[in-house]
Amino acid sequence: MSAQAAPRDRSYLRVLAVLLGAATFFEGYDTGIAAIVIPDLAKSFHASTATIGRAAAVVNLGALVALVLIAAADRVGRRPLLIVTTLLYALFTGLTAAAHTVAIFAAIQFVARSFLVTEVAIAITIAAEEFPAELRGRFLGSLSALGALGLIAVAVAYKALAHTALGWRGLYLLGTIPVLVVAPLRLKLQESRRWREAKEQGPHLSPRASLTAFARGEPRRRILVISGVLFLFNFATISGSAYWTYFARHQRGFPANTANTFLAAAVILGIPGYLLAGRLQDRWGRRRTGTLYLTAGTAFGIAAFQLHGRPALLAVLALAVFFGLGAAPVLNALSSELFATPVRASAVAISRSVAGTLGASAGLLAVGTLAAKGGLIGHVGDSVSLAALALIPAVILLRTLPETAGEELEAIAE
């Protein structure tokens, strides 16, 4: 498709912002549960931290199933996949509350994660295709900020539920709320205009052709580079966000509610980082903004697992969220902008669901193994600090990608 797609009117874009924002909010909520309840899961299931870490790694592999689901959006459309995965994610999240062994917990969450990752990837794809070039980065920054609000919601809910009979299970029951989002999705959400126009111009790729469309020339280089960046980014950030409350409780002596409050406060203070990243990447460009955020995120991420004083820990944790996790809007933009419409969802699936998931699981396994009693390091803080260094090669790879800021998607693909 060489011609620029006709723009949406602003009233529909406001509706779309609310609908897509709900998807990313619950991604943050789900991630927040994993960051907060690791000690509670270990106690409830009478399991070691290493066992829970391995279970978390298995859960993250559920995103590999999402590869097929996300790629299907290139053939059947974005809208039906977003509606179905929103419903199924909510149902399996609620079922998690009934788990009574680590194996059952991991199995249910494995399925829930596959639908959640699909939901968010399609939301990002729709955002890239529907919002005008001058607003894409800003809106993707706002989506990421809503995901951060999901983290805060978990901390608030945990404080209310921790001493009740529901405990950590209540957090998963609250995760069924997305079911309520499905009705307005059906009524308000329209199919991506770019997908409709691409379908009218020719048949869409088969599943096999979608995965081999990147096998030659520039598309191959782009998918390899952005996949490498997302692998390294998730390796560092997912392990850090998952283990910080454990680190604070077991190595700095924080009470559970204090550790969770610190995490929530740091996220609140760090949310402007997502919004600023969205604006900067539209003004400075994706590569310059990403370089700043990933470099600063490395430094503050390491400091968040090394300092002792509580005020200093809160300050650097907030800056780690601001810069480290705040780099997400840049990577979300690049993973969706670099490819043509008929294979855009497939590209997001490969880079986010495969490479990003493998990076997250590798990071969780590495930190859990290195930090385990008798491991090579035996210290969670040092293990996560080592993992944070993965952001440095991520910067190097990021600098080799073409700049996409302000460009129409059709021009970028060509």
Short mmCIF file of C-alpha atoms in Angstrom, two decimals:
data_model
loop_
_atom_site.label_atom_id
_atom_site.label_comp_id
_atom_site.label_asym_id
_atom_site.label_seq_id
_atom_site.Cartn_x
_atom_site.Cartn_y
_atom_site.Cartn_z
CA MET A 1 0.00 0.00 0.00
CA SER A 2 1.75 3.12 -1.20
CA ALA A 3 -0.90 5.74 -0.55
CA GLN A 4 -1.40 7.22 2.88
CA ALA A 5 -4.51 5.87 4.61
CA ALA A 6 -7.32 8.33 5.31
CA PRO A 7 -7.09 9.65 8.90
CA ARG A 8 -9.63 8.97 11.62
CA ASP A 9 -11.68 11.77 13.12
CA ARG A 10 -10.61 12.92 16.57
CA SER A 11 -13.82 11.83 18.31
CA TYR A 12 -13.21 8.20 17.35
CA LEU A 13 -9.56 8.47 18.37
CA ARG A 14 -10.70 9.51 21.87
CA VAL A 15 -12.94 6.42 22.08
CA LEU A 16 -10.10 4.27 20.78
CA ALA A 17 -7.73 5.70 23.37
CA VAL A 18 -10.03 4.57 26.18
CA LEU A 19 -10.53 1.08 24.75
CA LEU A 20 -6.84 0.45 24.07
CA GLY A 21 -5.90 2.01 27.39
CA ALA A 22 -7.94 -0.61 29.22
CA ALA A 23 -5.87 -3.36 27.59
CA THR A 24 -2.53 -1.87 28.64
CA PHE A 25 -3.81 -1.04 32.14
CA PHE A 26 -4.48 -4.72 32.79
CA GLU A 27 -1.11 -5.72 31.36
CA GLY A 28 0.43 -3.52 34.04
CA TYR A 29 -1.94 -4.97 36.62
CA ASP A 30 -0.96 -8.53 35.71
CA THR A 31 2.75 -7.66 35.77
CA GLY A 32 2.24 -5.97 39.12
CA ILE A 33 0.75 -9.11 40.66
CA ALA A 34 3.85 -11.07 39.67
CA ALA A 35 6.07 -8.39 41.20
CA ILE A 36 4.24 -8.36 44.53
CA VAL A 37 3.10 -11.89 45.36
CA ILE A 38 6.27 -13.98 44.86
CA PRO A 39 6.84 -14.24 48.65
CA ASP A 40 3.14 -15.02 49.23
CA LEU A 41 3.15 -17.73 46.55
CA ALA A 42 6.22 -19.33 48.09
CA LYS A 43 4.50 -19.40 51.49
CA SER A 44 1.11 -20.54 50.20
CA PHE A 45 2.53 -23.36 48.07
CA HIS A 46 5.34 -24.26 50.51
CA ALA A 47 7.84 -23.74 47.71
CA SER A 48 11.30 -22.20 47.48
CA THR A 49 12.01 -18.89 45.78
CA ALA A 50 13.87 -20.75 43.02
CA THR A 51 10.77 -22.90 42.39
CA ILE A 52 8.53 -19.84 42.15
CA GLY A 53 11.09 -18.19 39.87
CA ARG A 54 11.00 -21.23 37.55
CA ALA A 55 7.18 -21.15 37.60
CA ALA A 56 7.25 -17.45 36.67
CA ALA A 57 9.58 -18.26 33.78
CA VAL A 58 7.18 -20.96 32.55
CA VAL A 59 4.25 -18.54 32.79
CA ASN A 60 6.11 -16.04 30.63
CA LEU A 61 6.57 -18.71 27.97
CA GLY A 62 2.80 -18.60 27.50
CA ALA A 63 3.49 -15.57 25.32
CA LEU A 64 5.02 -17.93 22.74
CA VAL A 65 1.51 -19.28 22.11
CA ALA A 66 0.51 -15.69 21.41
CA LEU A 67 2.75 -15.77 18.33
CA VAL A 68 0.09 -17.69 16.41
CA LEU A 69 -2.78 -15.63 17.82
CA ILE A 70 -1.21 -12.25 17.07
CA ALA A 71 -0.17 -13.28 13.56
CA ALA A 72 -3.79 -14.27 12.92
CA ALA A 73 -4.70 -10.58 13.17
CA ASP A 74 -3.01 -10.09 9.81
CA ARG A 75 -5.54 -12.47 8.26
CA VAL A 76 -8.82 -12.04 10.18
CA GLY A 77 -8.40 -8.46 11.37
CA ARG A 78 -7.40 -6.65 14.54
CA ARG A 79 -10.88 -6.08 16.00
CA PRO A 80 -12.13 -9.69 16.53
CA LEU A 81 -8.82 -10.79 18.07
CA LEU A 82 -8.81 -7.91 20.56
CA ILE A 83 -12.36 -8.66 21.69
CA VAL A 84 -11.86 -12.42 22.09
CA THR A 85 -8.51 -12.21 23.87
CA THR A 86 -9.82 -9.56 26.29
CA LEU A 87 -12.58 -11.94 27.37
CA LEU A 88 -10.39 -15.06 27.63
CA TYR A 89 -7.61 -13.27 29.52
CA ALA A 90 -10.11 -12.13 32.13
CA LEU A 91 -11.63 -15.60 32.54
CA PHE A 92 -8.31 -17.39 33.04
CA THR A 93 -7.04 -14.69 35.37
CA GLY A 94 -10.07 -15.30 37.58
CA LEU A 95 -9.46 -19.07 37.48
CA THR A 96 -5.95 -18.49 38.85
CA ALA A 97 -7.49 -17.72 42.25
CA ALA A 98 -8.49 -21.41 42.53
CA ALA A 99 -4.93 -22.76 42.11
CA HIS A 100 -3.62 -24.81 45.04
CA THR A 101 -0.29 -26.03 43.68
CA VAL A 102 2.58 -24.36 41.86
CA ALA A 103 1.96 -26.56 38.80
CA ILE A 104 -1.74 -25.64 38.51
CA PHE A 105 -0.95 -21.98 39.11
CA ALA A 106 1.67 -21.99 36.37
CA ALA A 107 -0.59 -23.85 33.92
CA ILE A 108 -3.54 -21.45 34.31
CA GLN A 109 -1.33 -18.38 34.21
CA PHE A 110 0.45 -19.76 31.15
CA VAL A 111 -2.85 -19.67 29.25
CA ALA A 112 -3.87 -16.30 30.70
CA ARG A 113 -0.52 -14.81 29.69
CA SER A 114 -0.91 -15.98 26.09
CA PHE A 115 -4.20 -14.10 25.78
CA LEU A 116 -2.91 -11.03 27.64
CA VAL A 117 0.17 -10.70 25.42
CA THR A 118 -2.01 -11.08 22.33
CA GLU A 119 -4.42 -8.43 23.58
CA VAL A 120 -1.67 -5.89 24.25
CA ALA A 121 0.22 -6.57 21.01
CA ILE A 122 -2.94 -6.02 18.97
CA ALA A 123 -3.71 -2.86 20.93
CA ILE A 124 -0.25 -1.50 20.04
CA THR A 125 -0.74 -2.49 16.40
CA ILE A 126 -4.10 -0.72 16.22
CA ALA A 127 -2.63 2.38 17.88
CA ALA A 128 0.21 2.53 15.33
CA GLU A 129 -2.20 2.12 12.42
CA GLU A 130 -4.93 4.51 13.55
CA PHE A 131 -3.16 7.49 15.13
CA PRO A 132 -1.55 10.15 12.90
CA ALA A 133 2.24 10.14 12.56
CA GLU A 134 2.74 13.26 14.67
CA LEU A 135 0.82 11.71 17.60
CA ARG A 136 1.88 8.04 17.47
CA GLY A 137 4.75 8.33 19.90
CA ARG A 138 2.80 10.48 22.34
CA PHE A 139 -0.15 8.09 22.40
CA LEU A 140 2.05 5.02 22.83
CA GLY A 141 3.65 6.81 25.78
CA SER A 142 0.21 7.36 27.27
CA LEU A 143 -0.64 3.67 26.82
CA SER A 144 2.52 2.69 28.69
CA ALA A 145 1.64 5.14 31.47
CA LEU A 146 -1.72 3.42 31.86
CA GLY A 147 0.14 0.13 32.22
CA ALA A 148 2.10 1.72 35.07
CA LEU A 149 -1.17 2.74 36.72
CA GLY A 150 -2.06 -0.96 36.66
CA LEU A 151 1.02 -1.60 38.82
CA ILE A 152 -0.20 0.97 41.32
CA ALA A 153 -3.67 -0.59 41.38
CA VAL A 154 -2.12 -3.91 42.40
CA ALA A 155 -0.22 -2.35 45.29
CA VAL A 156 -3.39 -0.65 46.55
CA ALA A 157 -5.45 -3.82 46.17
CA TYR A 158 -2.78 -5.92 47.90
CA LYS A 159 -2.80 -3.64 50.92
CA ALA A 160 -6.57 -4.07 51.17
CA LEU A 161 -6.57 -7.85 50.61
CA ALA A 162 -3.33 -9.08 52.20
CA HIS A 163 -4.86 -9.68 55.64
CA THR A 164 -8.17 -11.09 54.40
CA ALA A 165 -9.09 -14.70 53.67
CA LEU A 166 -8.65 -14.04 49.95
CA GLY A 167 -5.06 -12.79 50.19
CA TRP A 168 -3.15 -12.91 46.90
CA ARG A 169 -6.05 -14.84 45.29
CA GLY A 170 -8.21 -11.74 45.54
CA LEU A 171 -5.84 -9.91 43.19
CA TYR A 172 -6.54 -12.46 40.47
CA LEU A 173 -10.28 -12.29 41.07
CA LEU A 174 -10.12 -8.53 40.47
CA GLY A 175 -8.44 -9.34 37.19
CA THR A 176 -11.80 -10.49 35.80
CA ILE A 177 -12.87 -6.85 35.43
CA PRO A 178 -11.82 -6.80 31.72
CA VAL A 179 -14.95 -8.89 31.04
CA LEU A 180 -16.85 -5.63 31.51
CA VAL A 181 -14.73 -4.04 28.79
CA VAL A 182 -15.81 -6.53 26.11
CA ALA A 183 -19.31 -5.04 25.62
CA PRO A 184 -18.13 -1.52 24.71
CA LEU A 185 -15.38 -3.05 22.57
CA ARG A 186 -18.01 -4.81 20.49
CA LEU A 187 -20.10 -1.66 20.14
CA LYS A 188 -17.45 1.03 19.66
CA LEU A 189 -14.32 -0.57 18.22
CA GLN A 190 -13.92 -0.42 14.44
CA GLU A 191 -11.53 -2.41 12.30
CA SER A 192 -8.21 -0.75 11.52
CA ARG A 193 -8.59 1.32 8.36
CA ARG A 194 -5.11 0.40 7.16
CA TRP A 195 -5.86 -3.32 7.55
CA ARG A 196 -9.12 -2.94 5.60
CA GLU A 197 -7.40 -1.07 2.78
CA ALA A 198 -4.56 -3.60 2.63
CA LYS A 199 -7.08 -6.45 2.46
CA GLU A 200 -8.92 -4.76 -0.40
CA GLN A 201 -5.69 -4.46 -2.39
CA GLY A 202 -4.75 -8.12 -2.19
CA PRO A 203 -4.99 -11.41 -0.29
CA HIS A 204 -3.33 -11.53 3.09
CA LEU A 205 -0.43 -13.77 3.83
CA SER A 206 -0.84 -17.32 5.08
CA PRO A 207 0.62 -18.14 8.52
CA ARG A 208 3.69 -19.69 6.90
CA ALA A 209 4.16 -16.81 4.48
CA SER A 210 3.76 -14.28 7.28
CA LEU A 211 6.66 -15.81 9.18
CA THR A 212 8.88 -16.07 6.08
CA ALA A 213 8.10 -12.56 4.78
CA PHE A 214 11.02 -11.26 6.85
CA ALA A 215 13.55 -13.74 5.46
CA ARG A 216 15.25 -11.47 2.93
CA GLY A 217 16.93 -8.10 2.86
CA GLU A 218 15.93 -5.15 5.03
CA PRO A 219 12.85 -6.77 6.69
CA ARG A 220 15.08 -9.58 7.96
CA ARG A 221 17.59 -7.12 9.40
CA ARG A 222 14.87 -5.07 11.06
CA ILE A 223 13.11 -8.03 12.67
CA LEU A 224 16.41 -9.43 13.96
CA VAL A 225 17.52 -6.12 15.44
CA ILE A 226 14.24 -5.15 17.12
CA SER A 227 13.89 -8.72 18.42
CA GLY A 228 17.37 -8.49 19.91
CA VAL A 229 16.56 -5.18 21.59
CA LEU A 230 13.33 -6.53 23.10
CA PHE A 231 15.06 -9.73 24.30
CA LEU A 232 17.68 -7.71 26.17
CA PHE A 233 15.17 -5.12 27.44
CA ASN A 234 12.87 -7.75 28.95
CA PHE A 235 15.82 -9.75 30.29
CA ALA A 236 16.80 -6.75 32.40
CA THR A 237 13.51 -5.06 33.27
CA ILE A 238 11.19 -8.01 33.92
CA SER A 239 13.62 -9.65 36.33
CA GLY A 240 14.14 -6.33 38.09
CA SER A 241 10.43 -5.56 38.48
CA ALA A 242 9.65 -9.12 39.57
CA TYR A 243 12.32 -9.32 42.27
CA TRP A 244 12.45 -5.84 43.80
CA THR A 245 9.87 -6.43 46.55
CA TYR A 246 11.54 -9.75 47.38
CA PHE A 247 14.89 -7.94 47.55
CA ALA A 248 13.42 -5.21 49.78
CA ARG A 249 11.75 -7.67 52.16
CA HIS A 250 14.51 -10.26 52.45
CA GLN A 251 17.71 -8.26 51.99
CA ARG A 252 16.74 -4.84 53.32
CA GLY A 253 14.28 -5.96 56.00
CA PHE A 254 11.21 -4.09 54.72
CA PRO A 255 7.78 -5.25 55.94
CA ALA A 256 5.62 -6.53 53.06
CA ASN A 257 3.31 -3.50 52.98
CA THR A 258 6.28 -1.11 53.15
CA ALA A 259 8.00 -2.80 50.21
CA ASN A 260 4.80 -2.71 48.17
CA THR A 261 4.17 0.92 49.11
CA PHE A 262 7.69 1.84 47.99
CA LEU A 263 7.11 0.10 44.66
CA ALA A 264 3.77 1.87 44.17
CA ALA A 265 5.28 5.25 45.11
CA ALA A 266 8.19 4.69 42.72
CA VAL A 267 5.78 3.87 39.89
CA ILE A 268 3.74 7.00 40.63
CA LEU A 269 6.90 9.11 40.56
CA GLY A 270 8.10 7.29 37.44
CA ILE A 271 4.91 7.61 35.36
CA PRO A 272 5.97 11.00 33.91
CA GLY A 273 8.85 9.08 32.35
CA TYR A 274 6.46 7.21 30.06
CA LEU A 275 4.68 10.41 29.07
CA LEU A 276 7.94 12.27 28.49
CA ALA A 277 9.29 9.38 26.40
CA GLY A 278 6.19 9.57 24.21
CA ARG A 279 6.68 13.28 23.58
CA LEU A 280 10.45 13.12 23.18
CA GLN A 281 10.33 10.31 20.65
CA ASP A 282 8.05 12.42 18.45
CA ARG A 283 10.44 15.40 18.76
CA TRP A 284 13.91 13.92 19.14
CA GLY A 285 13.27 10.61 17.39
CA ARG A 286 13.05 7.01 18.53
CA ARG A 287 16.77 6.31 18.56
CA ARG A 288 17.92 9.34 20.56
CA THR A 289 15.14 8.97 23.10
CA GLY A 290 15.73 5.23 23.45
CA THR A 291 19.47 5.72 23.93
CA LEU A 292 18.90 8.21 26.76
CA TYR A 293 16.32 6.05 28.50
CA LEU A 294 18.12 2.72 28.26
CA THR A 295 21.46 4.16 29.37
CA ALA A 296 20.00 5.96 32.37
CA GLY A 297 17.80 2.94 33.13
CA THR A 298 20.88 0.74 33.42
CA ALA A 299 22.51 3.00 36.00
CA PHE A 300 19.43 3.56 38.14
CA GLY A 301 18.30 -0.07 37.83
CA ILE A 302 21.59 -1.28 39.29
CA ALA A 303 21.48 1.34 42.06
CA ALA A 304 17.95 0.23 43.06
CA PHE A 305 19.40 -3.16 44.06
CA GLN A 306 22.57 -1.89 45.74
CA LEU A 307 21.74 1.05 48.02
CA HIS A 308 20.68 0.70 51.67
CA GLY A 309 19.03 3.89 52.91
CA ARG A 310 15.27 3.96 52.41
CA PRO A 311 15.07 7.51 50.98
CA ALA A 312 17.90 6.74 48.55
CA LEU A 313 16.28 3.44 47.56
CA LEU A 314 12.97 5.13 46.83
CA ALA A 315 14.67 7.83 44.76
CA VAL A 316 16.67 5.49 42.55
CA LEU A 317 13.78 3.04 42.23
CA ALA A 318 11.59 5.87 40.92
CA LEU A 319 14.31 6.86 38.46
CA ALA A 320 14.71 3.23 37.39
CA VAL A 321 10.98 3.16 36.59
CA PHE A 322 11.17 6.59 34.93
CA PHE A 323 13.99 5.61 32.55
CA GLY A 324 14.21 1.81 32.54
CA LEU A 325 10.56 0.84 32.23
CA GLY A 326 9.87 4.23 30.63
CA ALA A 327 11.72 3.10 27.49
CA ALA A 328 8.73 0.88 26.63
CA PRO A 329 6.92 3.47 24.44
CA VAL A 330 9.98 3.72 22.18
CA LEU A 331 10.24 -0.04 21.71
CA ASN A 332 6.48 -0.40 21.24
CA ALA A 333 6.63 2.22 18.49
CA LEU A 334 9.54 0.64 16.64
CA SER A 335 8.21 -2.92 16.82
CA SER A 336 4.99 -1.83 15.10
CA GLU A 337 6.19 0.92 12.76
CA LEU A 338 9.03 -0.79 10.91
CA PHE A 339 6.92 -3.23 8.88
CA ALA A 340 4.21 -3.21 6.21
CA THR A 341 0.53 -3.47 7.17
CA PRO A 342 -0.06 -7.04 5.85
CA VAL A 343 2.64 -8.39 8.18
CA ARG A 344 2.69 -5.78 10.96
CA ALA A 345 0.94 -7.93 13.58
CA SER A 346 3.18 -10.88 12.66
CA ALA A 347 6.24 -8.67 13.19
CA VAL A 348 4.94 -7.56 16.59
CA ALA A 349 4.33 -11.22 17.43
CA ILE A 350 7.87 -12.28 16.54
CA SER A 351 9.62 -9.41 18.29
CA ARG A 352 7.43 -9.08 21.39
CA SER A 353 5.96 -12.55 21.89
CA VAL A 354 8.97 -14.64 20.91
CA ALA A 355 12.07 -12.54 21.52
CA GLY A 356 10.61 -10.45 24.34
CA THR A 357 9.18 -13.48 26.11
CA LEU A 358 12.36 -15.51 25.81
CA GLY A 359 14.26 -12.55 27.22
CA ALA A 360 11.89 -12.21 30.18
CA SER A 361 12.03 -15.94 30.96
CA ALA A 362 15.80 -16.02 30.58
CA GLY A 363 16.13 -13.09 32.98
CA LEU A 364 13.85 -14.65 35.59
CA LEU A 365 15.66 -17.97 35.36
CA ALA A 366 19.09 -16.36 35.49
CA VAL A 367 18.33 -14.18 38.52
CA GLY A 368 16.54 -17.01 40.34
CA THR A 369 19.43 -19.41 39.71
CA LEU A 370 22.21 -16.98 40.54
CA ALA A 371 20.45 -15.74 43.67
CA ALA A 372 19.51 -19.19 45.02
CA LYS A 373 21.26 -20.53 48.07
CA GLY A 374 24.35 -22.30 46.79
CA GLY A 375 24.17 -20.43 43.48
CA LEU A 376 27.03 -18.55 41.86
CA ILE A 377 26.12 -15.26 43.56
CA GLY A 378 23.54 -16.05 46.24
CA HIS A 379 22.30 -12.47 46.39
CA VAL A 380 19.20 -11.15 44.60
CA GLY A 381 20.50 -7.57 44.44
CA ASP A 382 23.77 -8.52 42.75
CA SER A 383 22.01 -10.97 40.42
CA VAL A 384 19.54 -8.35 39.17
CA SER A 385 22.33 -5.77 38.88
CA LEU A 386 24.17 -8.16 36.59
CA ALA A 387 21.01 -8.67 34.52
CA ALA A 388 20.58 -4.89 34.17
CA LEU A 389 23.77 -4.71 32.12
CA ALA A 390 21.81 -6.27 29.26
CA LEU A 391 20.45 -2.79 28.50
CA ILE A 392 23.88 -1.67 27.22
CA PRO A 393 23.96 -3.98 24.15
CA ALA A 394 20.28 -3.09 23.68
CA VAL A 395 21.38 0.53 23.12
CA ILE A 396 23.95 -0.55 20.55
CA LEU A 397 21.36 -2.51 18.58
CA LEU A 398 18.79 0.30 18.85
CA ARG A 399 21.21 2.72 17.18
CA THR A 400 21.30 0.58 14.02
CA LEU A 401 17.55 0.84 13.33
CA PRO A 402 16.12 3.45 10.93
CA GLU A 403 14.44 6.51 12.43
CA THR A 404 10.63 6.38 12.16
CA ALA A 405 9.51 9.51 14.02
CA GLY A 406 7.04 11.62 12.05
CA GLU A 407 7.00 9.22 9.10
CA GLU A 408 3.87 7.68 7.64
CA LEU A 409 3.79 3.90 8.04
CA GLU A 410 3.60 3.39 4.27
CA ALA A 411 6.82 5.39 3.74
CA ILE A 412 8.63 3.49 6.51
CA ALA A 413 7.68 0.11 5.00
CA GLU A 414 8.86 1.18 1.55
#
